[in-house]
Coordinates of C-alpha atoms in Angstrom, one line a residue:
Chain K
M1 CA -141.1 -93.6 -19.6
T2 CA -137.9 -93.1 -21.4
T3 CA -135.8 -89.9 -21.3
N4 CA -133.7 -90.5 -24.3
G5 CA -134.3 -90.8 -28.0
D6 CA -136.4 -88.5 -30.2
D7 CA -139.7 -89.3 -28.3
A8 CA -138.0 -88.5 -25.0
V9 CA -140.2 -87.0 -22.4
R10 CA -138.5 -83.7 -21.5
V11 CA -137.3 -83.5 -17.9
V12 CA -137.6 -80.1 -16.5
P13 CA -135.0 -79.6 -13.7
V14 CA -136.1 -78.0 -10.4
R15 CA -135.3 -74.3 -10.5
H16 CA -133.5 -73.2 -7.5
Y17 CA -134.5 -69.4 -7.4
G18 CA -133.0 -68.8 -4.0
R19 CA -129.7 -70.2 -5.1
W20 CA -129.7 -67.8 -8.2
V21 CA -130.2 -64.8 -5.9
G22 CA -127.3 -66.1 -3.7
V23 CA -125.1 -66.4 -6.6
A24 CA -125.8 -62.9 -7.9
V25 CA -125.2 -61.4 -4.4
A26 CA -121.9 -63.3 -4.1
L27 CA -120.8 -62.1 -7.7
V28 CA -121.6 -58.5 -6.9
V29 CA -119.7 -58.6 -3.6
F30 CA -116.7 -60.2 -5.3
A31 CA -116.8 -57.6 -8.1
M32 CA -116.7 -54.9 -5.3
V33 CA -113.9 -56.4 -3.7
V34 CA -111.9 -56.7 -6.9
H35 CA -112.7 -53.1 -7.7
T36 CA -111.5 -51.7 -4.4
L37 CA -108.3 -53.8 -4.7
F38 CA -107.4 -53.3 -8.2
F39 CA -108.9 -50.0 -9.6
R40 CA -107.4 -46.7 -9.0
V41 CA -109.1 -44.0 -7.0
A42 CA -108.6 -40.3 -6.9
S43 CA -106.0 -39.2 -4.4
A44 CA -105.7 -36.0 -2.5
K45 CA -102.8 -34.9 -4.7
V46 CA -103.6 -32.6 -7.5
S47 CA -101.6 -32.4 -10.7
C48 CA -101.7 -29.3 -12.8
R49 CA -100.5 -28.7 -16.3
L50 CA -100.6 -25.9 -18.7
I51 CA -102.4 -26.9 -22.0
D52 CA -102.5 -24.0 -24.5
G53 CA -102.1 -21.5 -21.8
V54 CA -104.9 -22.8 -19.8
K55 CA -104.1 -24.4 -16.3
S56 CA -105.8 -27.9 -16.2
C57 CA -105.8 -29.8 -12.8
H58 CA -107.0 -33.2 -11.8
H59 CA -106.5 -35.4 -9.0
L60 CA -104.0 -38.2 -9.2
M61 CA -105.2 -41.6 -9.6
V62 CA -103.7 -44.2 -7.3
W63 CA -104.1 -47.7 -6.2
R64 CA -105.6 -47.9 -2.7
F65 CA -103.0 -50.6 -1.8
Q66 CA -100.0 -49.1 -3.6
W67 CA -99.5 -52.2 -5.9
N68 CA -96.7 -50.2 -7.7
I69 CA -94.7 -50.3 -4.3
V70 CA -95.7 -53.8 -3.7
G71 CA -94.3 -54.8 -7.2
Q72 CA -91.1 -52.7 -6.4
Y73 CA -90.2 -54.7 -3.4
F74 CA -91.6 -58.2 -4.2
F75 CA -88.4 -59.6 -5.6
T76 CA -85.8 -57.6 -3.6
S77 CA -82.9 -59.6 -2.4
E78 CA -83.8 -58.7 1.3
I79 CA -87.3 -60.2 0.9
L80 CA -86.1 -63.2 -0.9
H81 CA -83.5 -64.0 1.7
G82 CA -86.2 -63.8 4.4
L83 CA -88.4 -66.1 2.4
L84 CA -85.5 -68.6 2.2
R85 CA -85.0 -68.5 5.9
T86 CA -88.7 -68.9 6.4
L87 CA -88.8 -72.0 4.1
F88 CA -85.7 -73.4 5.8
L89 CA -87.2 -73.1 9.2
T90 CA -90.6 -74.5 8.1
V91 CA -89.0 -77.6 6.4
V92 CA -86.7 -78.3 9.3
A93 CA -89.1 -77.7 12.0
M94 CA -91.7 -79.9 10.4
A95 CA -89.1 -82.6 9.6
I96 CA -88.3 -82.6 13.4
G97 CA -92.0 -82.3 14.3
I98 CA -93.2 -85.1 12.2
T99 CA -90.4 -87.6 13.1
L100 CA -90.7 -86.8 16.7
G101 CA -94.6 -86.9 16.5
V102 CA -94.5 -90.3 15.2
S103 CA -92.2 -91.7 17.6
L104 CA -94.1 -90.1 20.5
A105 CA -97.4 -91.6 19.2
V106 CA -95.8 -95.1 18.9
M107 CA -94.5 -94.6 22.5
R108 CA -97.8 -93.5 23.7
L109 CA -99.5 -96.5 22.3
S110 CA -96.7 -98.9 23.5
P111 CA -97.9 -101.6 26.0
N112 CA -94.9 -100.4 28.2
R113 CA -96.3 -98.0 30.8
V114 CA -93.0 -96.0 31.2
L115 CA -92.7 -95.2 27.5
S116 CA -96.3 -94.2 27.3
I117 CA -96.0 -91.8 30.4
V118 CA -92.8 -90.3 29.0
A119 CA -94.6 -89.5 25.7
W120 CA -97.7 -88.2 27.6
V121 CA -95.5 -85.9 29.7
Y122 CA -93.6 -84.5 26.7
T123 CA -96.8 -83.7 24.9
W124 CA -98.2 -82.1 28.2
F125 CA -95.2 -79.8 28.6
F126 CA -94.6 -78.7 25.1
R127 CA -98.2 -78.2 24.4
G128 CA -98.9 -76.4 27.7
T129 CA -96.2 -73.7 27.3
P130 CA -96.3 -70.8 24.8
V131 CA -94.2 -71.5 21.8
L132 CA -92.8 -68.0 22.1
V133 CA -91.4 -68.8 25.5
Q134 CA -89.9 -72.0 24.1
L135 CA -88.2 -70.2 21.4
L136 CA -86.6 -67.7 23.6
F137 CA -85.4 -70.5 25.8
W138 CA -83.8 -72.3 22.9
S139 CA -82.2 -69.4 21.5
F140 CA -80.5 -68.6 24.9
I141 CA -79.8 -72.4 25.4
G142 CA -76.1 -71.5 25.9
L143 CA -77.0 -69.7 29.1
F144 CA -78.2 -72.8 30.7
Y145 CA -76.1 -75.4 28.9
P146 CA -72.9 -73.7 27.8
H147 CA -71.5 -77.3 26.9
I148 CA -73.4 -80.1 25.2
T149 CA -71.5 -83.3 25.4
I150 CA -72.3 -86.9 24.2
G151 CA -70.7 -89.5 26.4
I152 CA -71.5 -91.9 29.3
P153 CA -73.9 -90.2 31.7
F154 CA -72.7 -89.3 35.2
T155 CA -69.0 -90.1 34.4
H156 CA -66.3 -87.9 32.8
V157 CA -66.1 -90.0 29.6
T158 CA -67.1 -87.9 26.6
F159 CA -67.1 -88.6 22.9
V160 CA -68.5 -85.5 21.3
H161 CA -68.3 -81.9 22.8
I162 CA -70.2 -78.9 21.5
N163 CA -69.8 -75.4 22.7
S164 CA -73.4 -74.3 22.5
N165 CA -72.5 -70.6 22.5
T166 CA -70.3 -70.7 19.4
S167 CA -71.5 -73.9 17.6
V168 CA -75.2 -73.4 17.6
T169 CA -76.6 -70.6 15.5
V170 CA -79.8 -68.8 16.6
M171 CA -81.3 -70.0 13.4
E172 CA -80.6 -73.6 14.2
A173 CA -81.8 -73.2 17.8
C174 CA -85.1 -71.7 16.4
A175 CA -85.5 -74.6 14.0
L176 CA -85.0 -77.0 16.9
G177 CA -87.3 -75.0 19.2
L178 CA -90.1 -75.0 16.7
G179 CA -89.5 -78.6 15.8
L180 CA -89.8 -79.8 19.4
N181 CA -92.9 -77.8 19.9
E182 CA -94.4 -79.1 16.8
G183 CA -93.5 -82.7 17.8
A184 CA -96.0 -82.4 20.7
Y185 CA -98.9 -81.4 18.4
M186 CA -97.8 -83.9 15.7
S187 CA -97.8 -86.8 18.1
E188 CA -101.5 -86.4 18.8
I189 CA -102.3 -86.2 15.0
A190 CA -100.3 -89.3 14.4
R191 CA -101.8 -91.1 17.3
A192 CA -105.2 -90.3 15.8
G193 CA -104.1 -91.9 12.6
L194 CA -102.7 -95.0 14.3
I195 CA -105.7 -95.7 16.3
S196 CA -108.0 -95.2 13.4
V197 CA -106.6 -98.2 11.7
D198 CA -108.9 -101.2 12.1
E199 CA -107.7 -103.8 14.7
G200 CA -108.2 -106.5 12.1
Q201 CA -105.6 -105.2 9.9
I202 CA -103.0 -105.6 12.7
E203 CA -104.3 -109.0 13.5
A204 CA -104.0 -110.1 9.9
A205 CA -100.5 -108.9 9.6
T206 CA -99.6 -110.4 12.9
S207 CA -101.0 -113.8 11.9
L208 CA -99.0 -113.6 8.8
G209 CA -95.8 -113.6 11.1
M210 CA -95.0 -110.0 10.7
T211 CA -93.2 -108.4 13.8
R212 CA -94.6 -105.5 15.4
R213 CA -92.2 -103.1 13.7
Q214 CA -93.1 -104.6 10.3
T215 CA -96.8 -104.3 11.0
L216 CA -96.3 -100.8 12.0
R217 CA -94.2 -99.9 8.8
L218 CA -96.1 -102.0 6.2
V219 CA -99.6 -102.0 7.4
T220 CA -100.5 -99.5 10.1
I221 CA -98.6 -96.3 9.2
P222 CA -99.5 -96.4 5.4
Q223 CA -103.3 -96.7 6.3
A224 CA -102.9 -94.1 9.1
M225 CA -101.5 -91.6 6.6
R226 CA -105.0 -91.1 5.2
V227 CA -106.1 -89.7 8.5
I228 CA -102.8 -88.1 9.3
I229 CA -102.2 -86.0 6.1
P230 CA -105.0 -83.3 6.3
P231 CA -104.3 -82.1 9.7
T232 CA -100.5 -82.4 8.9
G233 CA -101.1 -80.1 6.0
N234 CA -102.8 -77.7 8.5
E235 CA -99.8 -77.9 10.7
V236 CA -97.3 -77.2 7.8
I237 CA -99.3 -74.1 6.8
S238 CA -99.6 -73.0 10.4
M239 CA -95.9 -73.5 10.9
L240 CA -95.1 -71.5 7.8
K241 CA -96.5 -68.4 9.7
T242 CA -95.5 -69.4 13.1
T243 CA -91.9 -69.2 12.0
S244 CA -92.4 -65.4 11.9
L245 CA -92.0 -65.5 15.7
V246 CA -88.3 -65.9 15.2
S247 CA -87.9 -62.2 14.5
T248 CA -88.3 -61.8 18.4
V249 CA -84.8 -63.5 18.7
G250 CA -83.2 -61.6 15.9
V251 CA -83.6 -64.0 13.0
I252 CA -84.8 -62.0 9.8
D253 CA -87.5 -64.2 8.2
L254 CA -89.9 -63.1 5.6
L255 CA -92.0 -61.0 7.8
G256 CA -89.0 -59.7 9.6
A257 CA -87.3 -58.5 6.3
A258 CA -90.6 -56.7 5.5
T259 CA -90.6 -55.0 8.8
N260 CA -87.0 -54.0 8.5
I261 CA -87.7 -52.3 5.2
Y262 CA -91.0 -50.5 6.2
S263 CA -89.4 -49.3 9.4
A264 CA -87.0 -47.4 7.2
N265 CA -89.3 -46.1 4.5
Y266 CA -92.7 -46.1 6.3
E267 CA -94.4 -48.0 3.4
I268 CA -96.0 -50.2 5.9
V269 CA -99.1 -51.6 4.1
P270 CA -97.4 -52.4 0.9
L271 CA -94.5 -54.3 2.6
L272 CA -97.0 -56.1 4.7
L273 CA -98.7 -57.1 1.4
V274 CA -95.5 -58.2 -0.1
A275 CA -95.1 -60.7 2.9
S276 CA -98.6 -61.8 2.8
L277 CA -98.5 -62.5 -0.9
W278 CA -95.4 -64.6 -0.5
Y279 CA -97.0 -66.5 2.4
L280 CA -100.2 -67.1 0.2
T281 CA -98.0 -68.2 -2.7
V282 CA -96.2 -70.8 -0.6
T283 CA -99.5 -72.0 1.0
T284 CA -100.9 -72.5 -2.6
V285 CA -98.0 -74.7 -3.5
L286 CA -98.3 -76.6 -0.3
S287 CA -102.2 -77.1 -0.7
I288 CA -101.5 -78.5 -4.2
G289 CA -98.9 -80.9 -2.8
Q290 CA -101.3 -82.0 -0.1
F291 CA -104.1 -82.7 -2.6
Y292 CA -101.9 -85.0 -4.5
L293 CA -100.4 -86.6 -1.4
E294 CA -103.8 -87.4 -0.1
R295 CA -104.8 -88.9 -3.4
R296 CA -101.9 -91.2 -3.3
F297 CA -102.6 -92.4 0.2
A298 CA -106.3 -92.9 -0.6
R299 CA -105.5 -95.8 -2.7
G300 CA -107.7 -98.8 -1.9
A301 CA -109.7 -96.7 0.6
L302 CA -112.0 -95.5 -2.0
R303 CA -113.5 -97.4 -5.0
S304 CA -112.3 -94.6 -7.3
P305 CA -110.0 -91.8 -6.4
P306 CA -111.5 -88.3 -6.3
P307 CA -110.9 -86.4 -9.6
T308 CA -108.1 -83.9 -9.8
P309 CA -109.1 -80.2 -10.4
L310 CA -108.1 -80.7 -14.1
Q311 CA -110.2 -83.8 -14.5
R312 CA -113.1 -82.0 -12.7
L313 CA -112.8 -79.0 -15.2
R314 CA -112.7 -81.4 -18.1
A315 CA -115.9 -83.2 -16.9
D316 CA -117.6 -79.9 -16.3
L317 CA -116.8 -78.7 -19.6
A318 CA -118.1 -81.9 -21.2
T319 CA -121.4 -81.7 -19.4
V320 CA -121.7 -78.0 -20.7
R321 CA -120.8 -79.2 -24.2
N322 CA -123.3 -82.0 -24.1
S323 CA -126.1 -79.9 -23.0
T324 CA -125.4 -77.2 -25.5
T325 CA -125.3 -79.9 -28.3
A326 CA -128.6 -81.2 -26.9
L327 CA -130.1 -77.7 -27.1
V328 CA -128.8 -77.1 -30.5
S329 CA -130.2 -80.4 -31.9
R330 CA -133.5 -79.7 -30.2
S331 CA -133.7 -76.2 -31.8
R332 CA -132.9 -77.8 -35.2
R333 CA -135.7 -80.3 -34.8
V334 CA -138.1 -77.5 -34.0
Chain C
M1 CA -100.5 -131.6 14.8
V2 CA -102.4 -129.8 17.5
K3 CA -102.6 -131.0 20.9
I4 CA -104.5 -129.0 23.5
R5 CA -104.7 -130.1 27.3
G6 CA -106.6 -128.1 30.1
V7 CA -106.3 -124.8 28.4
H8 CA -107.7 -121.9 30.5
K9 CA -108.1 -118.3 29.5
S10 CA -110.0 -115.4 31.2
Y11 CA -110.4 -111.7 30.3
N12 CA -110.6 -109.4 33.4
G13 CA -111.6 -112.2 35.7
V14 CA -114.2 -113.6 33.3
A15 CA -113.4 -117.1 32.4
V16 CA -113.7 -117.8 28.7
L17 CA -112.0 -121.1 28.4
K18 CA -112.2 -123.5 31.4
G19 CA -110.0 -126.5 30.7
V20 CA -110.2 -127.4 27.1
D21 CA -108.8 -130.6 25.5
L22 CA -108.5 -131.0 21.8
D23 CA -106.5 -133.1 19.3
V24 CA -106.1 -132.6 15.7
A25 CA -104.1 -135.0 13.5
R26 CA -102.3 -134.2 10.4
G27 CA -104.7 -133.8 7.4
E28 CA -107.7 -133.7 9.6
V29 CA -110.5 -131.1 9.3
T30 CA -111.9 -130.2 12.8
C31 CA -114.9 -128.0 13.2
L32 CA -115.7 -126.0 16.3
I33 CA -119.3 -125.2 16.9
G34 CA -121.2 -123.7 19.7
P35 CA -123.2 -120.7 20.6
S36 CA -121.6 -117.2 20.5
G37 CA -119.6 -116.5 23.6
S38 CA -118.8 -120.0 24.1
G39 CA -115.0 -119.5 23.5
K40 CA -114.6 -120.9 20.1
S41 CA -112.8 -118.0 18.6
T42 CA -110.7 -117.5 21.7
L43 CA -109.6 -121.1 21.5
L44 CA -108.7 -120.6 17.8
R45 CA -106.8 -117.3 18.5
C46 CA -104.9 -119.0 21.3
I47 CA -103.5 -121.6 18.8
N48 CA -101.5 -119.0 16.8
H49 CA -100.9 -117.0 20.0
L50 CA -103.0 -113.9 19.0
E51 CA -104.3 -114.5 22.5
K52 CA -102.1 -115.8 25.4
H53 CA -103.6 -118.6 27.2
D54 CA -103.3 -118.5 31.0
S55 CA -102.6 -122.1 31.8
G56 CA -102.6 -125.6 30.3
E57 CA -100.7 -127.1 27.5
L58 CA -101.0 -126.0 23.9
R59 CA -98.7 -127.7 21.2
V60 CA -98.5 -127.3 17.5
D61 CA -96.4 -129.8 15.7
G62 CA -95.1 -131.0 19.0
E63 CA -93.9 -127.5 20.0
L64 CA -95.4 -125.5 22.8
V65 CA -97.0 -122.3 21.5
G66 CA -95.5 -119.1 22.9
Y67 CA -93.4 -120.9 25.4
E68 CA -90.2 -123.0 25.6
M69 CA -89.3 -125.7 28.2
R70 CA -85.8 -125.3 29.4
N71 CA -84.3 -126.8 32.5
G72 CA -87.8 -127.6 33.8
K73 CA -89.1 -124.0 33.4
L74 CA -91.4 -122.4 31.0
H75 CA -89.7 -119.4 29.2
E76 CA -91.7 -117.1 27.2
L77 CA -90.5 -117.0 23.7
S78 CA -89.0 -113.8 22.1
D79 CA -91.3 -111.9 19.8
K80 CA -89.2 -113.0 16.7
R81 CA -89.7 -116.8 17.5
I82 CA -93.4 -116.3 18.0
C83 CA -93.6 -114.6 14.7
Q84 CA -91.7 -117.3 13.1
N85 CA -94.0 -119.9 14.5
R86 CA -97.1 -117.9 13.5
S87 CA -95.9 -117.7 9.9
H88 CA -96.5 -121.5 9.6
I89 CA -100.2 -121.2 10.6
G90 CA -102.6 -119.6 8.2
M91 CA -105.4 -117.6 9.7
V92 CA -108.7 -116.5 7.9
F93 CA -110.9 -114.0 9.7
Q94 CA -114.6 -113.4 9.8
R95 CA -114.2 -109.9 8.4
F96 CA -111.5 -110.8 5.8
N97 CA -109.0 -108.2 7.1
L98 CA -107.3 -107.8 3.7
F99 CA -104.8 -105.1 3.7
Q100 CA -106.9 -102.2 2.3
H101 CA -104.0 -100.1 0.9
F102 CA -102.6 -103.0 -1.1
T103 CA -103.9 -104.6 -4.4
V104 CA -105.0 -108.2 -4.3
L105 CA -101.5 -109.3 -5.6
D106 CA -99.5 -107.3 -3.1
N107 CA -101.9 -108.7 -0.3
I108 CA -100.6 -112.2 -1.2
T109 CA -97.0 -111.4 -2.0
I110 CA -96.2 -109.1 1.2
G111 CA -96.1 -111.9 3.6
Q112 CA -93.9 -114.2 1.4
M113 CA -91.4 -111.2 0.7
K114 CA -91.2 -109.7 4.1
V115 CA -91.6 -112.6 6.4
L116 CA -90.3 -115.6 4.5
G117 CA -87.8 -113.5 2.4
V118 CA -88.9 -115.0 -0.9
D119 CA -87.8 -112.7 -3.9
R120 CA -90.5 -110.7 -5.8
A121 CA -90.8 -112.7 -8.9
S122 CA -91.3 -116.2 -7.2
A123 CA -93.8 -114.5 -4.8
V124 CA -95.8 -113.1 -7.7
K125 CA -95.6 -116.4 -9.5
K126 CA -97.0 -118.3 -6.4
A127 CA -99.6 -115.5 -5.8
R128 CA -101.0 -115.9 -9.4
E129 CA -101.2 -119.7 -8.9
L130 CA -103.1 -119.3 -5.9
L131 CA -105.5 -116.8 -7.3
A132 CA -106.1 -119.2 -10.1
R133 CA -106.8 -121.9 -7.5
V134 CA -109.4 -119.7 -5.7
G135 CA -110.9 -118.6 -9.2
L136 CA -109.8 -115.0 -9.1
K137 CA -107.2 -114.9 -11.8
D138 CA -108.5 -111.6 -13.3
K139 CA -108.6 -109.7 -10.0
E140 CA -104.9 -109.3 -9.1
S141 CA -104.7 -105.6 -9.6
S142 CA -108.0 -104.7 -8.0
Y143 CA -108.0 -103.2 -4.4
P144 CA -110.0 -105.2 -1.7
S145 CA -112.8 -102.4 -1.5
Q146 CA -113.6 -103.2 -5.2
L147 CA -114.3 -106.9 -4.5
S148 CA -117.5 -108.6 -3.1
G149 CA -117.3 -110.3 0.3
G150 CA -117.0 -113.7 -1.2
Q151 CA -114.1 -112.6 -3.4
Q152 CA -112.4 -111.0 -0.5
Q153 CA -112.6 -114.0 1.6
R154 CA -111.1 -116.1 -1.2
V155 CA -108.3 -113.7 -1.6
A156 CA -107.7 -113.9 2.2
I157 CA -107.5 -117.7 1.9
A158 CA -104.9 -117.3 -0.9
R159 CA -103.1 -114.9 1.2
A160 CA -102.8 -117.5 4.1
L161 CA -102.0 -120.3 1.7
A162 CA -99.0 -118.2 0.3
M163 CA -97.1 -118.8 3.4
D164 CA -97.2 -122.6 3.0
P165 CA -98.9 -123.2 6.2
K166 CA -98.9 -126.6 7.9
L167 CA -102.2 -125.7 9.6
M168 CA -105.1 -123.4 8.6
L169 CA -107.3 -121.7 11.2
F170 CA -110.7 -120.3 10.0
D171 CA -112.6 -117.9 12.3
E172 CA -116.2 -118.1 11.2
P173 CA -115.1 -117.4 7.5
T174 CA -118.7 -117.2 6.1
S175 CA -120.5 -115.4 8.9
A176 CA -120.1 -111.9 7.3
L177 CA -121.0 -113.0 3.9
D178 CA -124.3 -112.6 2.0
P179 CA -126.1 -115.9 1.7
E180 CA -125.6 -116.3 -2.0
L181 CA -121.8 -115.8 -1.5
V182 CA -121.3 -118.5 1.2
G183 CA -121.0 -121.3 -1.3
E184 CA -118.1 -120.0 -3.2
V185 CA -116.0 -119.7 -0.1
L186 CA -117.0 -123.1 1.2
E187 CA -116.3 -124.5 -2.2
V188 CA -112.6 -123.3 -1.8
M189 CA -112.5 -124.7 1.7
K190 CA -113.8 -128.1 0.7
D191 CA -111.2 -128.1 -2.2
L192 CA -108.5 -127.3 0.5
A193 CA -109.6 -130.1 2.8
R194 CA -109.5 -132.6 -0.1
S195 CA -106.0 -131.6 -0.8
G196 CA -104.9 -132.7 2.7
M197 CA -104.6 -129.5 4.6
T198 CA -105.0 -129.7 8.4
M199 CA -107.7 -127.3 9.2
I200 CA -109.5 -126.0 12.3
V201 CA -112.7 -124.3 11.4
V202 CA -115.0 -122.2 13.7
T203 CA -118.3 -122.2 11.9
H204 CA -122.0 -122.1 12.0
E205 CA -122.3 -124.0 8.9
I206 CA -123.5 -127.3 10.2
G207 CA -123.8 -128.7 6.7
F208 CA -120.1 -127.9 5.9
A209 CA -119.2 -129.7 9.3
R210 CA -121.2 -132.8 8.4
E211 CA -119.9 -133.0 4.9
V212 CA -116.1 -132.1 5.4
A213 CA -115.1 -132.4 9.0
T214 CA -113.3 -135.5 10.3
S215 CA -114.3 -134.4 13.9
V216 CA -116.6 -132.0 15.5
Y217 CA -116.2 -130.2 18.8
F218 CA -119.2 -128.5 20.5
L219 CA -118.1 -125.8 22.9
D220 CA -120.5 -124.3 25.4
G221 CA -119.5 -122.0 28.4
G222 CA -115.9 -122.4 27.8
V223 CA -115.7 -126.4 27.9
I224 CA -116.1 -129.0 25.3
E225 CA -119.6 -130.4 25.8
E226 CA -119.3 -133.1 23.2
S227 CA -117.1 -134.2 20.5
G228 CA -116.5 -137.0 18.0
D229 CA -117.3 -138.0 14.3
P230 CA -119.7 -135.5 12.8
R231 CA -122.1 -138.2 11.7
D232 CA -122.6 -139.4 15.2
V233 CA -122.4 -136.1 17.1
L234 CA -124.6 -134.1 14.7
A235 CA -127.1 -136.8 14.0
N236 CA -127.5 -138.2 17.5
P237 CA -126.4 -135.5 20.1
S238 CA -126.3 -137.0 23.5
S239 CA -126.2 -133.7 25.5
E240 CA -129.2 -131.6 26.0
R241 CA -127.3 -128.4 25.1
L242 CA -126.1 -129.6 21.8
K243 CA -129.7 -130.8 21.0
N244 CA -130.9 -127.3 21.9
F245 CA -128.2 -125.6 19.8
L246 CA -128.7 -127.7 16.7
S247 CA -132.5 -127.2 16.8
K248 CA -131.7 -123.3 16.7
V249 CA -129.2 -123.4 13.8
L250 CA -130.5 -126.1 11.5

């Protein structure tokens, strides 16, 4: 039996009727959501005009979610400054978190018991206490440690001296606090990645004469990245929103800026939408970045890398085009 | 080249090697045979210090493996020295263990560049020569996952050879291969043996041992049960256990 050429036996695909019903329901629900979000509804306000001496009245049409006000505040400098602070905190906290996390994971897997236990205790403590408490603690660090010095421990020899009350801003303290907390979570993610690498890879590197450090850097970490990236992407996106806790210690981030504005003008919902839309925008950019990063580190792990959304779209279009041409040519023959 | 005297090794109290003696001269091909769990692989892994032996003397090229004799005391070598010594011993694994995230070419150049400090151009040149030698000239930009088992194992041999080893260790190099792919790997190994490479091969390929090996050691229960010229040992085994073993694998 052949399925190509003019004498081809026609293949009738299975019809998934249940699936079609599902698609129809989903589309209707989607249309309803779009309608409530973006179509105007009659408000309680009535506007009247005199046309040719006759009073004509109608209800004012408004957006349920006041998109006009959202648009008005979307690019205000207060919001944009808040967004910058949020981005700064996310980037710095994640940089600290990832560096610390990888170091802790390596320590945890070290044959040296002391290093391993220190890493465990760190993770235990920072995962076990609320991040809000940690944030409050770090922002009041000057209360406990007014002077931070670098020198020889237990002597009076010092090389660097920092007055923590004046030199460390609340913003820096927040970035540090979030980063130290993140380090504990990242260490478990990094450890999962490191132990997922096949023992044979490490033996092969070792028998080539690579040192432990070279093996880790050239063989183990690059292969662990495949496992580490998806949950790390999760952590970055989660951190983006966790940074909004800093408003409790007086740093005005994106959400803080929105709160400040609506506490003055009572446009609560539109300003919350402004903040949410910005968070969504940044999350979108991060997700795209994650996709390409994953693709890069999947090299060699898969026989062919997964298609990019653009490639998939092209492939889908090609399928549609081919089936239409097939239909057209069949109808011509008939 | 390799001299082993009374080497013992145990894992968590279970003795795997119970006093093994073995000698390999330069240019010789030595095959280690024996039932699984007899300690063949462990012995091989002790030779490049992937496993630490508990006691006994183990020398490669006259030098102690993993230790140094100073003032009548054995000193453990630093990690750096151990790594240096390992780089002169090539190892080929049962499961190939090619670096999955590198292309074939990078697999062969990485050791030369990072361990031996060879520059990229010469490393690539050597890698290409070796790929031609194992018959995989056109595969340099493939990833290991795109190759068959036999091809992967040949790349693994090329990777080990790129380090200019004075000794090659093979840990059951054909055991994970489909039967029709065993031949291509054995062919590369025979070619290597003819070129005068010193080789220690843990194998179940009795045919290979008979054809290529200078000497055969039969391990059972952590001791060398019988050893000697393969034509004698394999044709007229004296011990009951070797007879038994051969009747099962042949």
